[in-house]
Amino acid sequence: MKYDQRPSTDEAPCLESPHIRYVSRKAKGVYANILLDDWFKRTFAELPTSKRLLTLLLQELIPERTIADIRYAPQEHTNPDPDKRGIRVDVEVTDADGSRFLVEMQREPQEFFYERALYNTSHCIIRQMEKGEEDYDFPTVYFIGIVDFPLHEDPNRVLYRYSIYEDEDREMMTDSVHFLFLELPNCGKALTPEAGVLDNFCYSLHNMQFLEERPVELRQEIFELLFETANISKFAPEEKIKYEFSMTTERDIRNQIRYAEKKGLEKGIEKGIEKGMEQGVEKVAREMLKMGLETQTIIQATGLTEEQVRAL
């Protein structure tokens, strides 16, 4: 997502997203960044309030169902074939009728993210099938991907739902598998009269660490629980130490990534120039692909489209 420079009353520069209400892009130290792996699991799986918070979120995501009495399931899924990879999900729960909900947090764009969702969901289905069963009437499985990057371009739509349909007449093949993707940055309606709970929920997760207090528009129980959970002043002493270490590690990793991308970009361009500009930007893009640079980095450096880069 791109941000525009704006005047700031703070010492640090403030940036405003074109999609969401103005917030300072400097962590305030009031609320934790609960998108970090350990803190996401703490929020939605490890605290006394986690079950209620997750139940409220699932009910907003899947309003046609009554979500009740959820129970946490193991996060590890071993592949029956020892030579193939298993999976580990962030949070998995079952409800009273046995339906399963896999909740995955993804902070950075990733190739084949939809395929990963399908792969992880298939493991969840396999685990439900007991030996000797003759039918395949397994409880419904929902994959819920919470992503801190836009998968779609609409800045005002945060939720996308997928099921399996026939191509022409859109007849549903099965009601047993569903995929939901909650796109945090696309919360353009947040904190407005048109905003729904999910718009404001995405805004909260996307901006939590940059806020000094809970916005007055966020009055529902789900936000009371969410902000209470993320309040750093309520952390136990050992949690504060762990969180500060997590944030320091996070900053170090991001600085390393930015430096590596910068150096890799320079080397990729240099190699392209050495081979002759007449060979065009596609040669540069190929060199950058060989170096393992992200697709988005190559697009920004060369001006090629995503389709052109993938074709290479």
PDB file of C-alpha atoms in Angstrom:
ATOM      1  CA  MET A   1       0.000   0.000   0.000  1.00  0.00           C
ATOM      2  CA  LYS A   2       1.242   3.463  -0.807  1.00  0.00           C
ATOM      3  CA  TYR A   3       1.178   6.302   1.690  1.00  0.00           C
ATOM      4  CA  ASP A   4       1.317  10.080   1.201  1.00  0.00           C
ATOM      5  CA  GLN A   5       3.383  12.430   3.317  1.00  0.00           C
ATOM      6  CA  ARG A   6       1.285  14.719   5.537  1.00  0.00           C
ATOM      7  CA  PRO A   7       2.130  17.435   8.065  1.00  0.00           C
ATOM      8  CA  SER A   8       2.614  16.040  11.553  1.00  0.00           C
ATOM      9  CA  THR A   9       2.302  17.374  15.042  1.00  0.00           C
ATOM     10  CA  ASP A  10       4.630  14.624  16.264  1.00  0.00           C
ATOM     11  CA  GLU A  11       8.381  14.571  15.917  1.00  0.00           C
ATOM     12  CA  ALA A  12       8.128  11.489  13.698  1.00  0.00           C
ATOM     13  CA  PRO A  13       6.558  11.887  10.248  1.00  0.00           C
ATOM     14  CA  CYS A  14       2.924  10.873   9.909  1.00  0.00           C
ATOM     15  CA  LEU A  15       1.618   9.094   6.860  1.00  0.00           C
ATOM     16  CA  GLU A  16      -1.925   8.754   5.640  1.00  0.00           C
ATOM     17  CA  SER A  17      -3.257   5.824   3.700  1.00  0.00           C
ATOM     18  CA  PRO A  18      -5.454   6.715   0.717  1.00  0.00           C
ATOM     19  CA  HIS A  19      -7.798   3.955   1.951  1.00  0.00           C
ATOM     20  CA  ILE A  20      -8.176   4.575   5.673  1.00  0.00           C
ATOM     21  CA  ARG A  21      -8.495   7.402   8.156  1.00  0.00           C
ATOM     22  CA  TYR A  22      -5.349   9.301   9.037  1.00  0.00           C
ATOM     23  CA  VAL A  23      -3.168   7.663  11.676  1.00  0.00           C
ATOM     24  CA  SER A  24       0.410   8.275  12.721  1.00  0.00           C
ATOM     25  CA  ARG A  25       2.692   5.557  11.360  1.00  0.00           C
ATOM     26  CA  LYS A  26       4.801   5.639  14.499  1.00  0.00           C
ATOM     27  CA  ALA A  27       4.150   2.941  17.099  1.00  0.00           C
ATOM     28  CA  LYS A  28       2.771   4.594  20.222  1.00  0.00           C
ATOM     29  CA  GLY A  29       3.577   1.856  22.711  1.00  0.00           C
ATOM     30  CA  VAL A  30      -0.015   1.777  24.001  1.00  0.00           C
ATOM     31  CA  TYR A  31      -1.347  -1.207  22.068  1.00  0.00           C
ATOM     32  CA  ALA A  32       0.658  -4.179  20.860  1.00  0.00           C
ATOM     33  CA  ASN A  33       1.100  -5.198  17.246  1.00  0.00           C
ATOM     34  CA  ILE A  34      -0.955  -8.373  17.512  1.00  0.00           C
ATOM     35  CA  LEU A  35      -0.210  -9.316  13.911  1.00  0.00           C
ATOM     36  CA  LEU A  36       3.144 -10.684  15.051  1.00  0.00           C
ATOM     37  CA  ASP A  37       2.979 -14.482  15.059  1.00  0.00           C
ATOM     38  CA  ASP A  38       3.188 -15.159  18.805  1.00  0.00           C
ATOM     39  CA  TRP A  39       0.897 -12.261  19.662  1.00  0.00           C
ATOM     40  CA  PHE A  40      -1.747 -13.257  17.142  1.00  0.00           C
ATOM     41  CA  LYS A  41      -1.901 -16.717  18.733  1.00  0.00           C
ATOM     42  CA  ARG A  42      -1.907 -15.177  22.220  1.00  0.00           C
ATOM     43  CA  THR A  43      -4.849 -12.940  21.296  1.00  0.00           C
ATOM     44  CA  PHE A  44      -7.030 -15.565  19.651  1.00  0.00           C
ATOM     45  CA  ALA A  45      -6.019 -18.791  21.383  1.00  0.00           C
ATOM     46  CA  GLU A  46      -4.156 -18.418  24.683  1.00  0.00           C
ATOM     47  CA  LEU A  47      -6.006 -15.911  26.903  1.00  0.00           C
ATOM     48  CA  PRO A  48      -9.180 -16.356  28.976  1.00  0.00           C
ATOM     49  CA  THR A  49     -10.940 -13.961  26.591  1.00  0.00           C
ATOM     50  CA  SER A  50      -9.641 -15.627  23.404  1.00  0.00           C
ATOM     51  CA  LYS A  51     -12.512 -18.047  22.917  1.00  0.00           C
ATOM     52  CA  ARG A  52     -15.151 -15.330  23.217  1.00  0.00           C
ATOM     53  CA  LEU A  53     -13.209 -12.964  20.933  1.00  0.00           C
ATOM     54  CA  LEU A  54     -12.741 -15.617  18.258  1.00  0.00           C
ATOM     55  CA  THR A  55     -16.380 -16.688  18.494  1.00  0.00           C
ATOM     56  CA  LEU A  56     -17.526 -13.106  17.888  1.00  0.00           C
ATOM     57  CA  LEU A  57     -15.199 -12.824  14.876  1.00  0.00           C
ATOM     58  CA  LEU A  58     -16.393 -16.127  13.380  1.00  0.00           C
ATOM     59  CA  GLN A  59     -20.007 -15.060  13.824  1.00  0.00           C
ATOM     60  CA  GLU A  60     -19.328 -11.866  11.846  1.00  0.00           C
ATOM     61  CA  LEU A  61     -17.500 -13.775   9.123  1.00  0.00           C
ATOM     62  CA  ILE A  62     -20.106 -16.536   8.798  1.00  0.00           C
ATOM     63  CA  PRO A  63     -23.399 -14.978   9.954  1.00  0.00           C
ATOM     64  CA  GLU A  64     -25.501 -17.750   8.406  1.00  0.00           C
ATOM     65  CA  ARG A  65     -24.157 -20.180  11.027  1.00  0.00           C
ATOM     66  CA  THR A  66     -24.587 -20.223  14.766  1.00  0.00           C
ATOM     67  CA  ILE A  67     -21.083 -20.504  16.205  1.00  0.00           C
ATOM     68  CA  ALA A  68     -21.216 -21.976  19.688  1.00  0.00           C
ATOM     69  CA  ASP A  69     -19.007 -23.889  22.099  1.00  0.00           C
ATOM     70  CA  ILE A  70     -15.787 -23.719  20.082  1.00  0.00           C
ATOM     71  CA  ARG A  71     -12.914 -25.937  21.152  1.00  0.00           C
ATOM     72  CA  TYR A  72      -9.283 -25.517  20.202  1.00  0.00           C
ATOM     73  CA  ALA A  73      -7.698 -28.237  18.060  1.00  0.00           C
ATOM     74  CA  PRO A  74      -4.037 -29.177  17.560  1.00  0.00           C
ATOM     75  CA  GLN A  75      -2.102 -26.830  15.290  1.00  0.00           C
ATOM     76  CA  GLU A  76       0.136 -29.557  13.865  1.00  0.00           C
ATOM     77  CA  HIS A  77      -1.069 -31.687  10.951  1.00  0.00           C
ATOM     78  CA  THR A  78       1.223 -34.573   9.976  1.00  0.00           C
ATOM     79  CA  ASN A  79       1.119 -35.779   6.394  1.00  0.00           C
ATOM     80  CA  PRO A  80       0.172 -39.499   6.165  1.00  0.00           C
ATOM     81  CA  ASP A  81       2.974 -39.824   3.620  1.00  0.00           C
ATOM     82  CA  PRO A  82       6.225 -39.422   5.597  1.00  0.00           C
ATOM     83  CA  ASP A  83       7.995 -38.082   2.515  1.00  0.00           C
ATOM     84  CA  LYS A  84       5.555 -35.197   2.110  1.00  0.00           C
ATOM     85  CA  ARG A  85       5.292 -32.004   4.139  1.00  0.00           C
ATOM     86  CA  GLY A  86       2.725 -31.517   6.855  1.00  0.00           C
ATOM     87  CA  ILE A  87       1.360 -28.178   8.018  1.00  0.00           C
ATOM     88  CA  ARG A  88       1.127 -25.983  11.100  1.00  0.00           C
ATOM     89  CA  VAL A  89      -1.756 -23.533  11.318  1.00  0.00           C
ATOM     90  CA  ASP A  90      -1.970 -20.443  13.511  1.00  0.00           C
ATOM     91  CA  VAL A  91      -5.310 -21.235  15.156  1.00  0.00           C
ATOM     92  CA  GLU A  92      -7.769 -24.078  14.603  1.00  0.00           C
ATOM     93  CA  VAL A  93     -11.074 -24.641  16.388  1.00  0.00           C
ATOM     94  CA  THR A  94     -14.132 -26.864  16.109  1.00  0.00           C
ATOM     95  CA  ASP A  95     -17.677 -25.932  17.075  1.00  0.00           C
ATOM     96  CA  ALA A  96     -20.512 -27.908  18.605  1.00  0.00           C
ATOM     97  CA  ASP A  97     -21.429 -29.767  15.393  1.00  0.00           C
ATOM     98  CA  GLY A  98     -17.829 -30.644  14.517  1.00  0.00           C
ATOM     99  CA  SER A  99     -17.247 -27.981  11.870  1.00  0.00           C
ATOM    100  CA  ARG A 100     -13.647 -26.824  11.685  1.00  0.00           C
ATOM    101  CA  PHE A 101     -12.256 -23.333  11.325  1.00  0.00           C
ATOM    102  CA  LEU A 102      -8.630 -22.766  10.317  1.00  0.00           C
ATOM    103  CA  VAL A 103      -7.495 -19.204  11.007  1.00  0.00           C
ATOM    104  CA  GLU A 104      -4.259 -18.120   9.321  1.00  0.00           C
ATOM    105  CA  MET A 105      -2.527 -14.740   9.657  1.00  0.00           C
ATOM    106  CA  GLN A 106      -0.315 -13.678   6.732  1.00  0.00           C
ATOM    107  CA  ARG A 107       1.487 -10.350   6.969  1.00  0.00           C
ATOM    108  CA  GLU A 108       3.449 -10.258   3.706  1.00  0.00           C
ATOM    109  CA  PRO A 109       2.401 -11.043   0.114  1.00  0.00           C
ATOM    110  CA  GLN A 110       3.148 -14.615  -0.804  1.00  0.00           C
ATOM    111  CA  GLU A 111       3.067 -16.444  -4.107  1.00  0.00           C
ATOM    112  CA  PHE A 112       0.540 -19.268  -4.294  1.00  0.00           C
ATOM    113  CA  PHE A 113      -1.275 -18.073  -1.183  1.00  0.00           C
ATOM    114  CA  TYR A 114      -4.583 -19.453  -2.463  1.00  0.00           C
ATOM    115  CA  GLU A 115      -2.917 -22.795  -3.199  1.00  0.00           C
ATOM    116  CA  ARG A 116      -1.487 -22.808   0.314  1.00  0.00           C
ATOM    117  CA  ALA A 117      -5.003 -22.260   1.686  1.00  0.00           C
ATOM    118  CA  LEU A 118      -6.245 -25.230  -0.343  1.00  0.00           C
ATOM    119  CA  TYR A 119      -3.350 -27.450   0.783  1.00  0.00           C
ATOM    120  CA  ASN A 120      -3.821 -26.621   4.462  1.00  0.00           C
ATOM    121  CA  THR A 121      -7.558 -27.181   4.231  1.00  0.00           C
ATOM    122  CA  SER A 122      -7.062 -30.593   2.630  1.00  0.00           C
ATOM    123  CA  HIS A 123      -5.019 -31.706   5.656  1.00  0.00           C
ATOM    124  CA  CYS A 124      -7.839 -30.651   7.927  1.00  0.00           C
ATOM    125  CA  ILE A 125     -10.309 -32.711   5.889  1.00  0.00           C
ATOM    126  CA  ILE A 126      -8.083 -35.797   5.904  1.00  0.00           C
ATOM    127  CA  ARG A 127      -7.818 -35.721   9.695  1.00  0.00           C
ATOM    128  CA  GLN A 128     -11.601 -36.035   9.995  1.00  0.00           C
ATOM    129  CA  MET A 129     -11.875 -39.287   8.065  1.00  0.00           C
ATOM    130  CA  GLU A 130     -11.716 -42.324  10.352  1.00  0.00           C
ATOM    131  CA  LYS A 131     -10.461 -45.676   9.064  1.00  0.00           C
ATOM    132  CA  GLY A 132     -13.292 -47.882   7.921  1.00  0.00           C
ATOM    133  CA  GLU A 133     -15.730 -45.066   7.215  1.00  0.00           C
ATOM    134  CA  GLU A 134     -17.699 -45.742   4.040  1.00  0.00           C
ATOM    135  CA  ASP A 135     -19.066 -42.256   3.361  1.00  0.00           C
ATOM    136  CA  TYR A 136     -17.484 -38.836   3.027  1.00  0.00           C
ATOM    137  CA  ASP A 137     -19.999 -36.780   4.948  1.00  0.00           C
ATOM    138  CA  PHE A 138     -17.392 -34.860   6.908  1.00  0.00           C
ATOM    139  CA  PRO A 139     -18.253 -31.674   8.875  1.00  0.00           C
ATOM    140  CA  THR A 140     -17.803 -28.375   7.073  1.00  0.00           C
ATOM    141  CA  VAL A 141     -14.315 -26.881   6.959  1.00  0.00           C
ATOM    142  CA  TYR A 142     -13.680 -23.130   6.745  1.00  0.00           C
ATOM    143  CA  PHE A 143     -10.289 -21.655   5.893  1.00  0.00           C
ATOM    144  CA  ILE A 144     -10.044 -18.060   7.121  1.00  0.00           C
ATOM    145  CA  GLY A 145      -7.072 -16.105   5.812  1.00  0.00           C
ATOM    146  CA  ILE A 146      -6.448 -12.771   7.555  1.00  0.00           C
ATOM    147  CA  VAL A 147      -3.994 -10.869   5.359  1.00  0.00           C
ATOM    148  CA  ASP A 148      -2.257  -7.548   5.985  1.00  0.00           C
ATOM    149  CA  PHE A 149      -1.992  -6.835   2.262  1.00  0.00           C
ATOM    150  CA  PRO A 150      -4.647  -6.419  -0.434  1.00  0.00           C
ATOM    151  CA  LEU A 151      -5.469  -9.443  -2.548  1.00  0.00           C
ATOM    152  CA  HIS A 152      -8.042  -7.341  -4.411  1.00  0.00           C
ATOM    153  CA  GLU A 153      -8.015  -3.716  -5.526  1.00  0.00           C
ATOM    154  CA  ASP A 154     -11.305  -2.538  -4.028  1.00  0.00           C
ATOM    155  CA  PRO A 155     -10.263  -0.294  -1.095  1.00  0.00           C
ATOM    156  CA  ASN A 156     -13.716  -0.521   0.481  1.00  0.00           C
ATOM    157  CA  ARG A 157     -14.267  -4.267   0.603  1.00  0.00           C
ATOM    158  CA  VAL A 158     -12.521  -6.350   3.238  1.00  0.00           C
ATOM    159  CA  LEU A 159     -14.170  -9.779   2.964  1.00  0.00           C
ATOM    160  CA  TYR A 160     -14.084 -12.242   0.046  1.00  0.00           C
ATOM    161  CA  ARG A 161     -15.688 -15.692   0.270  1.00  0.00           C
ATOM    162  CA  TYR A 162     -15.091 -18.648  -2.042  1.00  0.00           C
ATOM    163  CA  SER A 163     -16.904 -21.954  -2.454  1.00  0.00           C
ATOM    164  CA  ILE A 164     -16.780 -24.666  -5.121  1.00  0.00           C
ATOM    165  CA  TYR A 165     -19.245 -24.053  -7.968  1.00  0.00           C
ATOM    166  CA  GLU A 166     -20.011 -25.403 -11.451  1.00  0.00           C
ATOM    167  CA  ASP A 167     -18.598 -23.040 -14.047  1.00  0.00           C
ATOM    168  CA  GLU A 168     -21.711 -22.265 -16.097  1.00  0.00           C
ATOM    169  CA  ASP A 169     -24.826 -22.429 -13.929  1.00  0.00           C
ATOM    170  CA  ARG A 170     -23.014 -21.733 -10.616  1.00  0.00           C
ATOM    171  CA  GLU A 171     -24.481 -24.827  -8.962  1.00  0.00           C
ATOM    172  CA  MET A 172     -22.642 -25.484  -5.694  1.00  0.00           C
ATOM    173  CA  MET A 173     -20.731 -28.760  -5.841  1.00  0.00           C
ATOM    174  CA  THR A 174     -20.397 -29.122  -2.080  1.00  0.00           C
ATOM    175  CA  ASP A 175     -21.197 -27.089   1.011  1.00  0.00           C
ATOM    176  CA  SER A 176     -18.425 -28.783   2.971  1.00  0.00           C
ATOM    177  CA  VAL A 177     -15.475 -26.528   2.064  1.00  0.00           C
ATOM    178  CA  HIS A 178     -15.306 -22.735   2.160  1.00  0.00           C
ATOM    179  CA  PHE A 179     -12.535 -20.145   1.953  1.00  0.00           C
ATOM    180  CA  LEU A 180     -12.726 -16.655   3.442  1.00  0.00           C
ATOM    181  CA  PHE A 181     -10.138 -13.907   3.067  1.00  0.00           C
ATOM    182  CA  LEU A 182     -10.173 -10.824   5.277  1.00  0.00           C
ATOM    183  CA  GLU A 183      -8.018  -8.071   3.752  1.00  0.00           C
ATOM    184  CA  LEU A 184      -6.964  -5.644   6.489  1.00  0.00           C
ATOM    185  CA  PRO A 185      -5.726  -2.686   4.362  1.00  0.00           C
ATOM    186  CA  ASN A 186      -8.944  -2.449   2.336  1.00  0.00           C
ATOM    187  CA  CYS A 187     -10.876  -0.923   5.237  1.00  0.00           C
ATOM    188  CA  GLY A 188     -11.714   2.327   3.487  1.00  0.00           C
ATOM    189  CA  LYS A 189     -15.167   2.525   5.105  1.00  0.00           C
ATOM    190  CA  ALA A 190     -13.838   2.108   8.639  1.00  0.00           C
ATOM    191  CA  LEU A 191     -15.043   4.530  11.318  1.00  0.00           C
ATOM    192  CA  THR A 192     -17.743   5.928   9.013  1.00  0.00           C
ATOM    193  CA  PRO A 193     -21.532   5.488   9.252  1.00  0.00           C
ATOM    194  CA  GLU A 194     -21.326   2.983   6.376  1.00  0.00           C
ATOM    195  CA  ALA A 195     -18.774   0.776   8.177  1.00  0.00           C
ATOM    196  CA  GLY A 196     -19.672  -2.701   9.318  1.00  0.00           C
ATOM    197  CA  VAL A 197     -18.053  -4.565  12.186  1.00  0.00           C
ATOM    198  CA  LEU A 198     -15.566  -6.249   9.843  1.00  0.00           C
ATOM    199  CA  ASP A 199     -14.495  -2.913   8.306  1.00  0.00           C
ATOM    200  CA  ASN A 200     -13.713  -1.596  11.768  1.00  0.00           C
ATOM    201  CA  PHE A 201     -12.143  -4.872  12.849  1.00  0.00           C
ATOM    202  CA  CYS A 202      -9.719  -4.744   9.913  1.00  0.00           C
ATOM    203  CA  TYR A 203      -8.924  -1.118  10.705  1.00  0.00           C
ATOM    204  CA  SER A 204      -8.176  -2.081  14.296  1.00  0.00           C
ATOM    205  CA  LEU A 205      -5.810  -4.934  13.445  1.00  0.00           C
ATOM    206  CA  HIS A 206      -4.093  -2.928  10.697  1.00  0.00           C
ATOM    207  CA  ASN A 207      -3.480   0.131  12.904  1.00  0.00           C
ATOM    208  CA  MET A 208      -3.497  -1.147  16.478  1.00  0.00           C
ATOM    209  CA  GLN A 209       0.097  -0.298  17.315  1.00  0.00           C
ATOM    210  CA  PHE A 210      -0.255   3.255  15.950  1.00  0.00           C
ATOM    211  CA  LEU A 211      -3.248   4.225  18.094  1.00  0.00           C
ATOM    212  CA  GLU A 212      -3.177   5.985  21.448  1.00  0.00           C
ATOM    213  CA  GLU A 213      -6.732   5.099  22.388  1.00  0.00           C
ATOM    214  CA  ARG A 214      -9.677   3.106  21.128  1.00  0.00           C
ATOM    215  CA  PRO A 215     -11.722   5.179  18.627  1.00  0.00           C
ATOM    216  CA  VAL A 216     -15.167   6.071  19.947  1.00  0.00           C
ATOM    217  CA  GLU A 217     -16.800   4.365  16.944  1.00  0.00           C
ATOM    218  CA  LEU A 218     -15.627   0.969  18.214  1.00  0.00           C
ATOM    219  CA  ARG A 219     -18.111   0.266  21.003  1.00  0.00           C
ATOM    220  CA  GLN A 220     -19.102  -3.365  20.422  1.00  0.00           C
ATOM    221  CA  GLU A 221     -17.939  -6.195  22.661  1.00  0.00           C
ATOM    222  CA  ILE A 222     -15.549  -7.528  20.036  1.00  0.00           C
ATOM    223  CA  PHE A 223     -13.556  -4.270  20.154  1.00  0.00           C
ATOM    224  CA  GLU A 224     -13.610  -4.063  23.936  1.00  0.00           C
ATOM    225  CA  LEU A 225     -12.046  -7.518  24.084  1.00  0.00           C
ATOM    226  CA  LEU A 226      -9.599  -6.810  21.255  1.00  0.00           C
ATOM    227  CA  PHE A 227      -8.228  -3.567  22.668  1.00  0.00           C
ATOM    228  CA  GLU A 228      -8.126  -4.900  26.218  1.00  0.00           C
ATOM    229  CA  THR A 229      -6.106  -7.870  24.988  1.00  0.00           C
ATOM    230  CA  ALA A 230      -3.642  -5.615  23.135  1.00  0.00           C
ATOM    231  CA  ASN A 231      -3.193  -3.087  25.962  1.00  0.00           C
ATOM    232  CA  ILE A 232       0.518  -3.296  26.771  1.00  0.00           C
ATOM    233  CA  SER A 233       0.004  -1.810  30.257  1.00  0.00           C
ATOM    234  CA  LYS A 234      -2.048  -4.921  31.119  1.00  0.00           C
ATOM    235  CA  PHE A 235       0.734  -7.317  30.095  1.00  0.00           C
ATOM    236  CA  ALA A 236       2.486  -9.353  32.765  1.00  0.00           C
ATOM    237  CA  PRO A 237       6.132  -8.254  33.287  1.00  0.00           C
ATOM    238  CA  GLU A 238       7.481 -11.259  31.393  1.00  0.00           C
ATOM    239  CA  GLU A 239       5.073 -10.555  28.509  1.00  0.00           C
ATOM    240  CA  LYS A 240       6.309  -6.967  28.251  1.00  0.00           C
ATOM    241  CA  ILE A 241       9.897  -8.193  27.997  1.00  0.00           C
ATOM    242  CA  LYS A 242       8.931 -10.789  25.393  1.00  0.00           C
ATOM    243  CA  TYR A 243       6.973  -8.237  23.374  1.00  0.00           C
ATOM    244  CA  GLU A 244       9.809  -5.707  23.381  1.00  0.00           C
ATOM    245  CA  PHE A 245      12.169  -8.434  22.193  1.00  0.00           C
ATOM    246  CA  SER A 246       9.679  -9.377  19.449  1.00  0.00           C
ATOM    247  CA  MET A 247       9.472  -5.779  18.258  1.00  0.00           C
ATOM    248  CA  THR A 248      13.252  -5.392  18.264  1.00  0.00           C
ATOM    249  CA  THR A 249      13.604  -8.602  16.271  1.00  0.00           C
ATOM    250  CA  GLU A 250      10.875  -7.432  13.899  1.00  0.00           C
ATOM    251  CA  ARG A 251      12.657  -4.131  13.229  1.00  0.00           C
ATOM    252  CA  ASP A 252      15.972  -5.908  12.670  1.00  0.00           C
ATOM    253  CA  ILE A 253      14.432  -8.368  10.208  1.00  0.00           C
ATOM    254  CA  ARG A 254      12.670  -5.628   8.247  1.00  0.00           C
ATOM    255  CA  ASN A 255      15.857  -3.570   8.060  1.00  0.00           C
ATOM    256  CA  GLN A 256      17.723  -6.625   6.768  1.00  0.00           C
ATOM    257  CA  ILE A 257      15.044  -7.294   4.165  1.00  0.00           C
ATOM    258  CA  ARG A 258      15.066  -3.689   2.958  1.00  0.00           C
ATOM    259  CA  TYR A 259      18.856  -3.710   2.717  1.00  0.00           C
ATOM    260  CA  ALA A 260      18.895  -7.056   0.876  1.00  0.00           C
ATOM    261  CA  GLU A 261      16.231  -5.875  -1.569  1.00  0.00           C
ATOM    262  CA  LYS A 262      18.112  -2.653  -2.202  1.00  0.00           C
ATOM    263  CA  LYS A 263      21.426  -4.426  -2.858  1.00  0.00           C
ATOM    264  CA  GLY A 264      19.736  -7.134  -4.896  1.00  0.00           C
ATOM    265  CA  LEU A 265      17.942  -4.534  -6.965  1.00  0.00           C
ATOM    266  CA  GLU A 266      21.196  -2.695  -7.658  1.00  0.00           C
ATOM    267  CA  LYS A 267      22.981  -5.912  -8.662  1.00  0.00           C
ATOM    268  CA  GLY A 268      20.103  -7.045 -10.852  1.00  0.00           C
ATOM    269  CA  ILE A 269      20.061  -3.738 -12.723  1.00  0.00           C
ATOM    270  CA  GLU A 270      23.855  -3.713 -13.051  1.00  0.00           C
ATOM    271  CA  LYS A 271      23.844  -7.182 -14.592  1.00  0.00           C
ATOM    272  CA  GLY A 272      21.135  -6.137 -17.023  1.00  0.00           C
ATOM    273  CA  ILE A 273      23.142  -3.091 -18.062  1.00  0.00           C
ATOM    274  CA  GLU A 274      26.306  -5.165 -18.492  1.00  0.00           C
ATOM    275  CA  LYS A 275      24.492  -7.430 -20.950  1.00  0.00           C
ATOM    276  CA  GLY A 276      23.451  -4.417 -22.956  1.00  0.00           C
ATOM    277  CA  MET A 277      20.456  -2.188 -22.745  1.00  0.00           C
ATOM    278  CA  GLU A 278      19.345  -3.409 -26.146  1.00  0.00           C
ATOM    279  CA  GLN A 279      18.366  -6.668 -24.476  1.00  0.00           C
ATOM    280  CA  GLY A 280      15.623  -4.773 -22.628  1.00  0.00           C
ATOM    281  CA  VAL A 281      14.122  -4.842 -19.186  1.00  0.00           C
ATOM    282  CA  GLU A 282      13.084  -8.477 -19.529  1.00  0.00           C
ATOM    283  CA  LYS A 283      16.719  -9.496 -19.193  1.00  0.00           C
ATOM    284  CA  VAL A 284      16.984  -7.414 -16.048  1.00  0.00           C
ATOM    285  CA  ALA A 285      13.834  -9.044 -14.689  1.00  0.00           C
ATOM    286  CA  ARG A 286      15.226 -12.524 -15.394  1.00  0.00           C
ATOM    287  CA  GLU A 287      18.400 -11.739 -13.477  1.00  0.00           C
ATOM    288  CA  MET A 288      16.367 -10.456 -10.560  1.00  0.00           C
ATOM    289  CA  LEU A 289      14.244 -13.617 -10.610  1.00  0.00           C
ATOM    290  CA  LYS A 290      17.387 -15.735 -10.478  1.00  0.00           C
ATOM    291  CA  MET A 291      18.427 -13.771  -7.392  1.00  0.00           C
ATOM    292  CA  GLY A 292      15.152 -14.673  -5.717  1.00  0.00           C
ATOM    293  CA  LEU A 293      13.743 -11.155  -5.455  1.00  0.00           C
ATOM    294  CA  GLU A 294      10.039 -10.684  -4.772  1.00  0.00           C
ATOM    295  CA  THR A 295       7.718 -10.245  -7.751  1.00  0.00           C
ATOM    296  CA  GLN A 296       6.535  -6.849  -6.507  1.00  0.00           C
ATOM    297  CA  THR A 297      10.129  -5.615  -6.230  1.00  0.00           C
ATOM    298  CA  ILE A 298      10.800  -6.628  -9.848  1.00  0.00           C
ATOM    299  CA  ILE A 299       7.601  -4.940 -11.026  1.00  0.00           C
ATOM    300  CA  GLN A 300       8.571  -1.694  -9.321  1.00  0.00           C
ATOM    301  CA  ALA A 301      12.123  -1.803 -10.689  1.00  0.00           C
ATOM    302  CA  THR A 302      11.351  -2.725 -14.304  1.00  0.00           C
ATOM    303  CA  GLY A 303       7.865  -1.394 -14.969  1.00  0.00           C
ATOM    304  CA  LEU A 304       6.740  -4.811 -16.185  1.00  0.00           C
ATOM    305  CA  THR A 305       3.288  -6.084 -15.272  1.00  0.00           C
ATOM    306  CA  GLU A 306       2.757  -8.985 -12.901  1.00  0.00           C
ATOM    307  CA  GLU A 307       1.666 -11.162 -15.830  1.00  0.00           C
ATOM    308  CA  GLN A 308       4.879 -10.346 -17.739  1.00  0.00           C
ATOM    309  CA  VAL A 309       7.060 -11.186 -14.749  1.00  0.00           C
ATOM    310  CA  ARG A 310       5.242 -14.478 -14.160  1.00  0.00           C
ATOM    311  CA  ALA A 311       5.651 -15.353 -17.854  1.00  0.00           C
ATOM    312  CA  LEU A 312       9.430 -15.086 -17.422  1.00  0.00           C
TER     313      LEU A 312
END
